[in-house]
JSON list of C-alpha atoms in Angstrom, two decimals:
[
{"chain": "U", "resi": 1, "resn": "ALA", "atom": "CA", "xyz": [-17.18, -13.69, 15.44]},
{"chain": "U", "resi": 2, "resn": "GLN", "atom": "CA", "xyz": [-13.79, -12.69, 14.63]},
{"chain": "U", "resi": 3, "resn": "THR", "atom": "CA", "xyz": [-11.58, -10.04, 16.14]},
{"chain": "U", "resi": 4, "resn": "VAL", "atom": "CA", "xyz": [-8.47, -8.21, 15.16]},
{"chain": "U", "resi": 5, "resn": "THR", "atom": "CA", "xyz": [-6.67, -5.95, 17.46]},
{"chain": "U", "resi": 6, "resn": "GLN", "atom": "CA", "xyz": [-3.67, -3.27, 18.22]},
{"chain": "U", "resi": 7, "resn": "SER", "atom": "CA", "xyz": [-2.89, -2.88, 21.31]},
{"chain": "U", "resi": 8, "resn": "GLN", "atom": "CA", "xyz": [-0.58, 0.77, 21.15]},
{"chain": "U", "resi": 9, "resn": "PRO", "atom": "CA", "xyz": [-2.89, 3.55, 19.48]},
{"chain": "U", "resi": 10, "resn": "GLU", "atom": "CA", "xyz": [-0.42, 5.71, 18.45]},
{"chain": "U", "resi": 11, "resn": "MET", "atom": "CA", "xyz": [3.49, 4.48, 18.38]},
{"chain": "U", "resi": 12, "resn": "SER", "atom": "CA", "xyz": [7.05, 7.05, 17.15]},
{"chain": "U", "resi": 13, "resn": "VAL", "atom": "CA", "xyz": [10.03, 5.65, 15.22]},
{"chain": "U", "resi": 14, "resn": "GLN", "atom": "CA", "xyz": [13.26, 8.01, 14.74]},
{"chain": "U", "resi": 15, "resn": "GLU", "atom": "CA", "xyz": [14.15, 8.18, 11.05]},
{"chain": "U", "resi": 16, "resn": "ALA", "atom": "CA", "xyz": [16.49, 5.08, 9.20]},
{"chain": "U", "resi": 17, "resn": "GLU", "atom": "CA", "xyz": [15.22, 3.41, 12.24]},
{"chain": "U", "resi": 18, "resn": "THR", "atom": "CA", "xyz": [13.48, 0.21, 12.48]},
{"chain": "U", "resi": 19, "resn": "VAL", "atom": "CA", "xyz": [9.56, -0.39, 14.89]},
{"chain": "U", "resi": 20, "resn": "THR", "atom": "CA", "xyz": [7.49, -2.59, 14.92]},
{"chain": "U", "resi": 21, "resn": "LEU", "atom": "CA", "xyz": [3.72, -2.98, 15.48]},
{"chain": "U", "resi": 22, "resn": "SER", "atom": "CA", "xyz": [1.57, -5.16, 16.62]},
{"chain": "U", "resi": 23, "resn": "CYS", "atom": "CA", "xyz": [-1.43, -6.60, 15.72]},
{"chain": "U", "resi": 24, "resn": "THR", "atom": "CA", "xyz": [-3.13, -10.45, 17.32]},
{"chain": "U", "resi": 25, "resn": "TYR", "atom": "CA", "xyz": [-6.54, -11.67, 15.60]},
{"chain": "U", "resi": 26, "resn": "ASP", "atom": "CA", "xyz": [-9.17, -14.11, 16.86]},
{"chain": "U", "resi": 27, "resn": "THR", "atom": "CA", "xyz": [-10.16, -16.88, 14.32]},
{"chain": "U", "resi": 28, "resn": "SER", "atom": "CA", "xyz": [-11.23, -20.11, 14.65]},
{"chain": "U", "resi": 29, "resn": "GLU", "atom": "CA", "xyz": [-10.46, -20.45, 10.74]},
{"chain": "U", "resi": 30, "resn": "SER", "atom": "CA", "xyz": [-7.50, -22.18, 9.12]},
{"chain": "U", "resi": 31, "resn": "ASP", "atom": "CA", "xyz": [-7.53, -20.77, 6.07]},
{"chain": "U", "resi": 32, "resn": "TYR", "atom": "CA", "xyz": [-7.30, -16.72, 5.96]},
{"chain": "U", "resi": 33, "resn": "TYR", "atom": "CA", "xyz": [-5.45, -13.86, 5.01]},
{"chain": "U", "resi": 34, "resn": "LEU", "atom": "CA", "xyz": [-3.88, -11.36, 7.16]},
{"chain": "U", "resi": 35, "resn": "PHE", "atom": "CA", "xyz": [-2.77, -7.32, 6.22]},
{"chain": "U", "resi": 36, "resn": "TRP", "atom": "CA", "xyz": [-1.37, -4.48, 6.93]},
{"chain": "U", "resi": 37, "resn": "TYR", "atom": "CA", "xyz": [-2.74, -0.94, 5.48]},
{"chain": "U", "resi": 38, "resn": "LYS", "atom": "CA", "xyz": [-1.90, 2.17, 5.60]},
{"chain": "U", "resi": 39, "resn": "GLN", "atom": "CA", "xyz": [-3.43, 5.67, 6.18]},
{"chain": "U", "resi": 40, "resn": "PRO", "atom": "CA", "xyz": [-1.78, 8.51, 5.18]},
{"chain": "U", "resi": 41, "resn": "PRO", "atom": "CA", "xyz": [-3.54, 12.04, 6.22]},
{"chain": "U", "resi": 42, "resn": "SER", "atom": "CA", "xyz": [-4.70, 11.66, 2.53]},
{"chain": "U", "resi": 43, "resn": "ARG", "atom": "CA", "xyz": [-7.25, 8.99, 3.61]},
{"chain": "U", "resi": 44, "resn": "GLN", "atom": "CA", "xyz": [-6.45, 6.57, 1.24]},
{"chain": "U", "resi": 45, "resn": "MET", "atom": "CA", "xyz": [-5.80, 3.35, 1.87]},
{"chain": "U", "resi": 46, "resn": "ILE", "atom": "CA", "xyz": [-2.47, 1.56, 1.05]},
{"chain": "U", "resi": 47, "resn": "LEU", "atom": "CA", "xyz": [-2.64, -1.81, 0.76]},
{"chain": "U", "resi": 48, "resn": "VAL", "atom": "CA", "xyz": [1.34, -2.32, 2.51]},
{"chain": "U", "resi": 49, "resn": "ILE", "atom": "CA", "xyz": [1.40, -6.75, 2.76]},
{"chain": "U", "resi": 50, "resn": "ARG", "atom": "CA", "xyz": [-0.32, -9.25, 2.45]},
{"chain": "U", "resi": 51, "resn": "GLN", "atom": "CA", "xyz": [0.12, -12.86, 4.92]},
{"chain": "U", "resi": 52, "resn": "GLU", "atom": "CA", "xyz": [-1.84, -16.34, 3.14]},
{"chain": "U", "resi": 53, "resn": "ALA", "atom": "CA", "xyz": [-1.69, -18.44, 6.41]},
{"chain": "U", "resi": 54, "resn": "TYR", "atom": "CA", "xyz": [-1.57, -21.70, 5.24]},
{"chain": "U", "resi": 55, "resn": "LYS", "atom": "CA", "xyz": [1.98, -20.10, 3.89]},
{"chain": "U", "resi": 56, "resn": "GLN", "atom": "CA", "xyz": [4.33, -20.70, 6.55]},
{"chain": "U", "resi": 57, "resn": "GLN", "atom": "CA", "xyz": [6.74, -18.17, 5.26]},
{"chain": "U", "resi": 58, "resn": "ASN", "atom": "CA", "xyz": [7.29, -14.60, 6.60]},
{"chain": "U", "resi": 59, "resn": "ALA", "atom": "CA", "xyz": [5.96, -12.01, 4.18]},
{"chain": "U", "resi": 60, "resn": "THR", "atom": "CA", "xyz": [8.65, -9.19, 2.78]},
{"chain": "U", "resi": 61, "resn": "GLU", "atom": "CA", "xyz": [7.46, -6.23, 0.39]},
{"chain": "U", "resi": 62, "resn": "ASN", "atom": "CA", "xyz": [11.20, -4.39, -0.01]},
{"chain": "U", "resi": 63, "resn": "ARG", "atom": "CA", "xyz": [11.48, -2.54, 4.43]},
{"chain": "U", "resi": 64, "resn": "PHE", "atom": "CA", "xyz": [8.29, -4.23, 5.57]},
{"chain": "U", "resi": 65, "resn": "SER", "atom": "CA", "xyz": [7.99, -6.76, 6.61]},
{"chain": "U", "resi": 66, "resn": "VAL", "atom": "CA", "xyz": [5.59, -8.97, 9.15]},
{"chain": "U", "resi": 67, "resn": "ASN", "atom": "CA", "xyz": [6.35, -11.77, 11.78]},
{"chain": "U", "resi": 68, "resn": "PHE", "atom": "CA", "xyz": [3.15, -14.22, 11.47]},
{"chain": "U", "resi": 69, "resn": "GLN", "atom": "CA", "xyz": [3.16, -16.23, 14.24]},
{"chain": "U", "resi": 70, "resn": "LYS", "atom": "CA", "xyz": [-0.18, -18.64, 13.29]},
{"chain": "U", "resi": 71, "resn": "ALA", "atom": "CA", "xyz": [-1.01, -20.74, 16.52]},
{"chain": "U", "resi": 72, "resn": "ALA", "atom": "CA", "xyz": [0.06, -17.51, 18.46]},
{"chain": "U", "resi": 73, "resn": "LYS", "atom": "CA", "xyz": [-2.99, -15.74, 16.82]},
{"chain": "U", "resi": 74, "resn": "SER", "atom": "CA", "xyz": [-0.33, -12.57, 16.00]},
{"chain": "U", "resi": 75, "resn": "PHE", "atom": "CA", "xyz": [0.45, -10.93, 12.89]},
{"chain": "U", "resi": 76, "resn": "SER", "atom": "CA", "xyz": [3.47, -7.72, 13.20]},
{"chain": "U", "resi": 77, "resn": "LEU", "atom": "CA", "xyz": [4.65, -5.82, 10.63]},
{"chain": "U", "resi": 78, "resn": "LYS", "atom": "CA", "xyz": [8.20, -4.18, 10.83]},
{"chain": "U", "resi": 79, "resn": "ILE", "atom": "CA", "xyz": [9.50, -1.31, 9.75]},
{"chain": "U", "resi": 80, "resn": "SER", "atom": "CA", "xyz": [12.77, -1.15, 8.46]},
{"chain": "U", "resi": 81, "resn": "ASP", "atom": "CA", "xyz": [14.46, 2.10, 7.80]},
{"chain": "U", "resi": 82, "resn": "SER", "atom": "CA", "xyz": [12.66, 4.10, 8.67]},
{"chain": "U", "resi": 83, "resn": "GLN", "atom": "CA", "xyz": [11.42, 7.48, 6.49]},
{"chain": "U", "resi": 84, "resn": "LEU", "atom": "CA", "xyz": [9.36, 9.98, 7.06]},
{"chain": "U", "resi": 85, "resn": "GLY", "atom": "CA", "xyz": [7.05, 8.83, 4.60]},
{"chain": "U", "resi": 86, "resn": "ASP", "atom": "CA", "xyz": [6.17, 6.48, 6.71]},
{"chain": "U", "resi": 87, "resn": "ALA", "atom": "CA", "xyz": [4.15, 8.27, 8.69]},
{"chain": "U", "resi": 88, "resn": "ALA", "atom": "CA", "xyz": [0.50, 7.41, 8.83]},
{"chain": "U", "resi": 89, "resn": "MET", "atom": "CA", "xyz": [-1.75, 5.72, 10.83]},
{"chain": "U", "resi": 90, "resn": "TYR", "atom": "CA", "xyz": [-2.26, 1.12, 10.45]},
{"chain": "U", "resi": 91, "resn": "PHE", "atom": "CA", "xyz": [-4.95, -1.26, 10.45]},
{"chain": "U", "resi": 92, "resn": "CYS", "atom": "CA", "xyz": [-3.91, -4.73, 10.04]},
{"chain": "U", "resi": 93, "resn": "ALA", "atom": "CA", "xyz": [-6.81, -6.04, 8.69]},
{"chain": "U", "resi": 94, "resn": "TYR", "atom": "CA", "xyz": [-8.24, -9.74, 8.14]},
{"chain": "U", "resi": 95, "resn": "PHE", "atom": "CA", "xyz": [-9.81, -11.19, 5.26]},
{"chain": "U", "resi": 96, "resn": "ASP", "atom": "CA", "xyz": [-11.96, -14.99, 6.00]},
{"chain": "U", "resi": 97, "resn": "PRO", "atom": "CA", "xyz": [-12.08, -15.61, 2.44]},
{"chain": "U", "resi": 98, "resn": "ASP", "atom": "CA", "xyz": [-15.07, -17.73, 2.83]},
{"chain": "U", "resi": 99, "resn": "TYR", "atom": "CA", "xyz": [-14.84, -20.26, -0.95]},
{"chain": "U", "resi": 100, "resn": "GLY", "atom": "CA", "xyz": [-18.32, -20.14, -2.38]},
{"chain": "U", "resi": 101, "resn": "GLY", "atom": "CA", "xyz": [-19.38, -17.48, -0.19]},
{"chain": "U", "resi": 102, "resn": "ALA", "atom": "CA", "xyz": [-20.71, -14.62, 0.03]},
{"chain": "U", "resi": 103, "resn": "THR", "atom": "CA", "xyz": [-19.21, -13.14, 3.52]},
{"chain": "U", "resi": 104, "resn": "ASN", "atom": "CA", "xyz": [-15.70, -12.32, 2.19]},
{"chain": "U", "resi": 105, "resn": "LYS", "atom": "CA", "xyz": [-15.49, -8.49, 4.56]},
{"chain": "U", "resi": 106, "resn": "LEU", "atom": "CA", "xyz": [-12.85, -7.15, 5.97]},
{"chain": "U", "resi": 107, "resn": "ILE", "atom": "CA", "xyz": [-12.38, -7.24, 9.72]},
{"chain": "U", "resi": 108, "resn": "PHE", "atom": "CA", "xyz": [-10.62, -3.67, 11.16]},
{"chain": "U", "resi": 109, "resn": "GLY", "atom": "CA", "xyz": [-7.92, -2.75, 14.01]},
{"chain": "U", "resi": 110, "resn": "THR", "atom": "CA", "xyz": [-8.39, 0.11, 15.35]},
{"chain": "U", "resi": 111, "resn": "GLY", "atom": "CA", "xyz": [-5.34, 1.31, 14.04]},
{"chain": "U", "resi": 112, "resn": "THR", "atom": "CA", "xyz": [-2.03, 2.33, 15.64]},
{"chain": "U", "resi": 113, "resn": "LEU", "atom": "CA", "xyz": [-1.05, 5.88, 14.92]},
{"chain": "U", "resi": 114, "resn": "LEU", "atom": "CA", "xyz": [2.99, 5.62, 13.05]},
{"chain": "U", "resi": 115, "resn": "ALA", "atom": "CA", "xyz": [5.02, 9.01, 14.28]},
{"chain": "U", "resi": 116, "resn": "VAL", "atom": "CA", "xyz": [8.70, 9.51, 12.38]},
{"chain": "U", "resi": 117, "resn": "GLN", "atom": "CA", "xyz": [10.40, 12.51, 13.74]},
{"chain": "U", "resi": 118, "resn": "PRO", "atom": "CA", "xyz": [13.56, 13.39, 11.88]},
{"chain": "A", "resi": 1, "resn": "ASN", "atom": "CA", "xyz": [-6.65, 3.02, -15.17]},
{"chain": "A", "resi": 2, "resn": "ALA", "atom": "CA", "xyz": [-9.03, 5.35, -12.46]},
{"chain": "A", "resi": 3, "resn": "GLY", "atom": "CA", "xyz": [-9.10, 1.97, -9.97]},
{"chain": "A", "resi": 4, "resn": "VAL", "atom": "CA", "xyz": [-11.93, 2.95, -7.96]},
{"chain": "A", "resi": 5, "resn": "THR", "atom": "CA", "xyz": [-13.61, 6.55, -7.93]},
{"chain": "A", "resi": 6, "resn": "GLN", "atom": "CA", "xyz": [-16.02, 8.11, -4.88]},
{"chain": "A", "resi": 7, "resn": "THR", "atom": "CA", "xyz": [-17.86, 11.34, -5.74]},
{"chain": "A", "resi": 8, "resn": "PRO", "atom": "CA", "xyz": [-18.13, 13.21, -3.81]},
{"chain": "A", "resi": 9, "resn": "LYS", "atom": "CA", "xyz": [-14.75, 14.61, -1.85]},
{"chain": "A", "resi": 10, "resn": "PHE", "atom": "CA", "xyz": [-16.81, 16.53, 1.60]},
{"chain": "A", "resi": 11, "resn": "ARG", "atom": "CA", "xyz": [-20.34, 16.39, 1.90]},
{"chain": "A", "resi": 12, "resn": "ILE", "atom": "CA", "xyz": [-22.46, 18.45, 4.66]},
{"chain": "A", "resi": 13, "resn": "LEU", "atom": "CA", "xyz": [-25.97, 17.74, 5.11]},
{"chain": "A", "resi": 14, "resn": "LYS", "atom": "CA", "xyz": [-28.83, 18.65, 7.76]},
{"chain": "A", "resi": 15, "resn": "ILE", "atom": "CA", "xyz": [-30.65, 16.46, 9.69]},
{"chain": "A", "resi": 16, "resn": "GLY", "atom": "CA", "xyz": [-33.35, 14.42, 7.79]},
{"chain": "A", "resi": 17, "resn": "GLN", "atom": "CA", "xyz": [-31.78, 14.96, 4.40]},
{"chain": "A", "resi": 18, "resn": "SER", "atom": "CA", "xyz": [-30.67, 12.55, 1.57]},
{"chain": "A", "resi": 19, "resn": "MET", "atom": "CA", "xyz": [-28.48, 11.72, -0.29]},
{"chain": "A", "resi": 20, "resn": "THR", "atom": "CA", "xyz": [-26.62, 8.97, -2.25]},
{"chain": "A", "resi": 21, "resn": "LEU", "atom": "CA", "xyz": [-22.66, 8.65, -2.42]},
{"chain": "A", "resi": 22, "resn": "GLN", "atom": "CA", "xyz": [-21.03, 7.60, -5.95]},
{"chain": "A", "resi": 23, "resn": "CYS", "atom": "CA", "xyz": [-19.04, 4.66, -6.60]},
{"chain": "A", "resi": 24, "resn": "THR", "atom": "CA", "xyz": [-17.32, 2.87, -9.91]},
{"chain": "A", "resi": 25, "resn": "GLN", "atom": "CA", "xyz": [-14.32, 1.45, -10.51]},
{"chain": "A", "resi": 26, "resn": "ASP", "atom": "CA", "xyz": [-13.23, 0.09, -13.78]},
{"chain": "A", "resi": 27, "resn": "MET", "atom": "CA", "xyz": [-11.02, -2.76, -12.67]},
{"chain": "A", "resi": 28, "resn": "ASN", "atom": "CA", "xyz": [-14.93, -5.00, -13.70]},
{"chain": "A", "resi": 29, "resn": "HIS", "atom": "CA", "xyz": [-14.18, -6.30, -9.96]},
{"chain": "A", "resi": 30, "resn": "ASN", "atom": "CA", "xyz": [-17.05, -8.62, -9.21]},
{"chain": "A", "resi": 31, "resn": "TYR", "atom": "CA", "xyz": [-17.25, -7.77, -5.85]},
{"chain": "A", "resi": 32, "resn": "MET", "atom": "CA", "xyz": [-17.71, -4.55, -4.28]},
{"chain": "A", "resi": 33, "resn": "TYR", "atom": "CA", "xyz": [-17.99, -2.57, -0.68]},
{"chain": "A", "resi": 34, "resn": "TRP", "atom": "CA", "xyz": [-18.94, 0.44, 1.73]},
{"chain": "A", "resi": 35, "resn": "TYR", "atom": "CA", "xyz": [-16.87, 1.04, 4.94]},
{"chain": "A", "resi": 36, "resn": "ARG", "atom": "CA", "xyz": [-17.98, 3.73, 7.17]},
{"chain": "A", "resi": 37, "resn": "GLN", "atom": "CA", "xyz": [-14.51, 4.50, 9.18]},
{"chain": "A", "resi": 38, "resn": "ASP", "atom": "CA", "xyz": [-15.12, 6.40, 12.35]},
{"chain": "A", "resi": 39, "resn": "PRO", "atom": "CA", "xyz": [-12.81, 8.76, 13.95]},
{"chain": "A", "resi": 40, "resn": "GLY", "atom": "CA", "xyz": [-9.94, 7.31, 16.41]},
{"chain": "A", "resi": 41, "resn": "MET", "atom": "CA", "xyz": [-11.73, 3.68, 14.97]},
{"chain": "A", "resi": 42, "resn": "GLY", "atom": "CA", "xyz": [-10.96, 1.59, 12.31]},
{"chain": "A", "resi": 43, "resn": "LEU", "atom": "CA", "xyz": [-13.52, 0.64, 9.12]},
{"chain": "A", "resi": 44, "resn": "LYS", "atom": "CA", "xyz": [-16.90, -1.21, 9.56]},
{"chain": "A", "resi": 45, "resn": "LEU", "atom": "CA", "xyz": [-18.38, -2.60, 6.82]},
{"chain": "A", "resi": 46, "resn": "ILE", "atom": "CA", "xyz": [-21.83, -1.21, 5.91]},
{"chain": "A", "resi": 47, "resn": "TYR", "atom": "CA", "xyz": [-22.90, -3.14, 2.68]},
{"chain": "A", "resi": 48, "resn": "TYR", "atom": "CA", "xyz": [-21.57, -5.41, -0.68]},
{"chain": "A", "resi": 49, "resn": "SER", "atom": "CA", "xyz": [-22.16, -7.21, -3.52]},
{"chain": "A", "resi": 50, "resn": "VAL", "atom": "CA", "xyz": [-20.75, -9.94, -4.75]},
{"chain": "A", "resi": 51, "resn": "GLY", "atom": "CA", "xyz": [-22.13, -9.09, -8.25]},
{"chain": "A", "resi": 52, "resn": "ALA", "atom": "CA", "xyz": [-24.86, -7.12, -10.14]},
{"chain": "A", "resi": 53, "resn": "GLY", "atom": "CA", "xyz": [-27.88, -7.73, -9.18]},
{"chain": "A", "resi": 54, "resn": "ILE", "atom": "CA", "xyz": [-26.85, -8.82, -5.79]},
{"chain": "A", "resi": 55, "resn": "THR", "atom": "CA", "xyz": [-26.62, -7.28, -2.46]},
{"chain": "A", "resi": 56, "resn": "ASP", "atom": "CA", "xyz": [-26.56, -8.24, 1.36]},
{"chain": "A", "resi": 57, "resn": "LYS", "atom": "CA", "xyz": [-25.59, -5.96, 4.53]},
{"chain": "A", "resi": 58, "resn": "GLY", "atom": "CA", "xyz": [-21.97, -5.78, 6.59]},
{"chain": "A", "resi": 59, "resn": "GLU", "atom": "CA", "xyz": [-22.33, -5.11, 10.42]},
{"chain": "A", "resi": 60, "resn": "VAL", "atom": "CA", "xyz": [-23.86, -1.50, 10.56]},
{"chain": "A", "resi": 61, "resn": "PRO", "atom": "CA", "xyz": [-26.27, -1.23, 7.12]},
{"chain": "A", "resi": 62, "resn": "ASN", "atom": "CA", "xyz": [-28.68, 0.14, 9.80]},
{"chain": "A", "resi": 63, "resn": "GLY", "atom": "CA", "xyz": [-29.88, 4.17, 7.82]},
{"chain": "A", "resi": 64, "resn": "TYR", "atom": "CA", "xyz": [-28.41, 2.70, 3.69]},
{"chain": "A", "resi": 65, "resn": "ASN", "atom": "CA", "xyz": [-29.44, 1.30, 1.29]},
{"chain": "A", "resi": 66, "resn": "VAL", "atom": "CA", "xyz": [-27.60, 0.17, -1.36]},
{"chain": "A", "resi": 67, "resn": "SER", "atom": "CA", "xyz": [-28.27, -0.81, -5.15]},
{"chain": "A", "resi": 68, "resn": "ARG", "atom": "CA", "xyz": [-25.63, -2.50, -8.26]},
{"chain": "A", "resi": 69, "resn": "SER", "atom": "CA", "xyz": [-27.29, -2.52, -10.99]},
{"chain": "A", "resi": 70, "resn": "THR", "atom": "CA", "xyz": [-23.55, -2.72, -13.52]},
{"chain": "A", "resi": 71, "resn": "THR", "atom": "CA", "xyz": [-20.60, -4.09, -12.42]},
{"chain": "A", "resi": 72, "resn": "GLU", "atom": "CA", "xyz": [-19.11, -0.87, -12.18]},
{"chain": "A", "resi": 73, "resn": "ASP", "atom": "CA", "xyz": [-21.23, 1.01, -9.75]},
{"chain": "A", "resi": 74, "resn": "PHE", "atom": "CA", "xyz": [-22.09, 0.76, -6.58]},
{"chain": "A", "resi": 75, "resn": "PRO", "atom": "CA", "xyz": [-24.01, 3.76, -5.45]},
{"chain": "A", "resi": 76, "resn": "LEU", "atom": "CA", "xyz": [-24.65, 4.50, -1.38]},
{"chain": "A", "resi": 77, "resn": "ARG", "atom": "CA", "xyz": [-27.96, 6.21, -0.32]},
{"chain": "A", "resi": 78, "resn": "LEU", "atom": "CA", "xyz": [-28.33, 7.94, 3.36]},
{"chain": "A", "resi": 79, "resn": "GLU", "atom": "CA", "xyz": [-32.26, 8.13, 3.33]},
{"chain": "A", "resi": 80, "resn": "LEU", "atom": "CA", "xyz": [-32.56, 10.29, 5.91]},
{"chain": "A", "resi": 81, "resn": "ALA", "atom": "CA", "xyz": [-29.31, 11.28, 7.92]},
{"chain": "A", "resi": 82, "resn": "ALA", "atom": "CA", "xyz": [-28.61, 11.98, 11.34]},
{"chain": "A", "resi": 83, "resn": "PRO", "atom": "CA", "xyz": [-25.60, 12.66, 13.43]},
{"chain": "A", "resi": 84, "resn": "SER", "atom": "CA", "xyz": [-24.38, 9.57, 13.50]},
{"chain": "A", "resi": 85, "resn": "GLN", "atom": "CA", "xyz": [-23.76, 8.98, 10.29]},
{"chain": "A", "resi": 86, "resn": "THR", "atom": "CA", "xyz": [-21.06, 11.88, 10.75]},
{"chain": "A", "resi": 87, "resn": "SER", "atom": "CA", "xyz": [-18.58, 9.89, 9.94]},
{"chain": "A", "resi": 88, "resn": "VAL", "atom": "CA", "xyz": [-15.98, 8.69, 6.54]},
{"chain": "A", "resi": 89, "resn": "TYR", "atom": "CA", "xyz": [-16.85, 6.60, 3.64]},
{"chain": "A", "resi": 90, "resn": "PHE", "atom": "CA", "xyz": [-14.77, 4.13, 1.83]},
{"chain": "A", "resi": 91, "resn": "CYS", "atom": "CA", "xyz": [-15.51, 1.53, -0.70]},
{"chain": "A", "resi": 92, "resn": "ALA", "atom": "CA", "xyz": [-13.42, -0.74, -1.66]},
{"chain": "A", "resi": 93, "resn": "SER", "atom": "CA", "xyz": [-13.26, -3.25, -5.10]},
{"chain": "A", "resi": 94, "resn": "SER", "atom": "CA", "xyz": [-11.65, -6.73, -5.81]},
{"chain": "A", "resi": 95, "resn": "TYR", "atom": "CA", "xyz": [-11.66, -10.00, -7.79]},
{"chain": "A", "resi": 96, "resn": "PRO", "atom": "CA", "xyz": [-14.04, -12.90, -5.71]},
{"chain": "A", "resi": 97, "resn": "PRO", "atom": "CA", "xyz": [-11.54, -14.71, -3.26]},
{"chain": "A", "resi": 98, "resn": "GLY", "atom": "CA", "xyz": [-8.40, -17.06, -4.99]},
{"chain": "A", "resi": 99, "resn": "ARG", "atom": "CA", "xyz": [-5.66, -17.42, -3.50]},
{"chain": "A", "resi": 100, "resn": "GLY", "atom": "CA", "xyz": [-2.81, -16.78, -6.01]},
{"chain": "A", "resi": 101, "resn": "ALA", "atom": "CA", "xyz": [-1.37, -12.38, -7.33]},
{"chain": "A", "resi": 102, "resn": "ARG", "atom": "CA", "xyz": [-4.70, -11.84, -8.38]},
{"chain": "A", "resi": 103, "resn": "ASN", "atom": "CA", "xyz": [-6.31, -12.04, -4.45]},
{"chain": "A", "resi": 104, "resn": "GLN", "atom": "CA", "xyz": [-5.80, -8.81, -3.81]},
{"chain": "A", "resi": 105, "resn": "PRO", "atom": "CA", "xyz": [-8.28, -8.60, -1.93]},
{"chain": "A", "resi": 106, "resn": "GLN", "atom": "CA", "xyz": [-8.80, -4.42, -2.20]},
{"chain": "A", "resi": 107, "resn": "HIS", "atom": "CA", "xyz": [-8.95, -1.49, -3.69]},
{"chain": "A", "resi": 108, "resn": "PHE", "atom": "CA", "xyz": [-10.62, 1.08, -2.13]},
{"chain": "A", "resi": 109, "resn": "GLY", "atom": "CA", "xyz": [-11.54, 5.14, -3.00]},
{"chain": "A", "resi": 110, "resn": "ASP", "atom": "CA", "xyz": [-9.46, 8.30, -1.77]},
{"chain": "A", "resi": 111, "resn": "GLY", "atom": "CA", "xyz": [-13.69, 7.99, 0.28]},
{"chain": "A", "resi": 112, "resn": "THR", "atom": "CA", "xyz": [-15.68, 10.78, 1.07]},
{"chain": "A", "resi": 113, "resn": "ARG", "atom": "CA", "xyz": [-15.95, 12.63, 4.10]},
{"chain": "A", "resi": 114, "resn": "LEU", "atom": "CA", "xyz": [-20.08, 12.95, 5.57]},
{"chain": "A", "resi": 115, "resn": "SER", "atom": "CA", "xyz": [-20.66, 15.74, 7.60]},
{"chain": "A", "resi": 116, "resn": "ILE", "atom": "CA", "xyz": [-24.25, 15.96, 9.52]},
{"chain": "A", "resi": 117, "resn": "LEU", "atom": "CA", "xyz": [-25.83, 18.82, 11.33]}
]
């Protein structure tokens, strides 16, 4: 079964600095998707960035970028120029599309709580 | 565009009571999901549906039931509430999986915080 591990329960970063959140996963599949979701105190689940495993290029969304290492099964999130609004719980998630099947689901890690210090 | 709407936002139940958590989406998504999030944990899948009339169990289905009579609605029912079901419940929806920009897999509702005392 696929698993997602986030080994950093909490992280802290100074405003305007850069922080990297770690995520590793385990799967025997070759075609899958990886995501980072942000959950602020409002509890909304907000998609931050996504990576398709068949793409070698690392995904980037403004100040957010990933370092996707497929062989190492690693998927870290880098937040540049951190802002106070980035403070939230961040979840790494794995998605096996199982094309044509009916077992599509997101598997979540346990989350990393990011604090941003002014 | 409202997206995924969950009601209620908060609820307190007594042990043994029953209730239905409502979820509706206006994006014409075929796939809908129910998750629960326990304190300090990620989300775990309770049930999911790939279309009207089709539902299937996720990782933690015990104590819950679902139905999917329309594309828009996917209610989650707790028949005999137990303290272990105290959690935050999220409903989500998506297009069928596939490559390309449409495959942002899941849009989430704002959650329902449920306490069972």
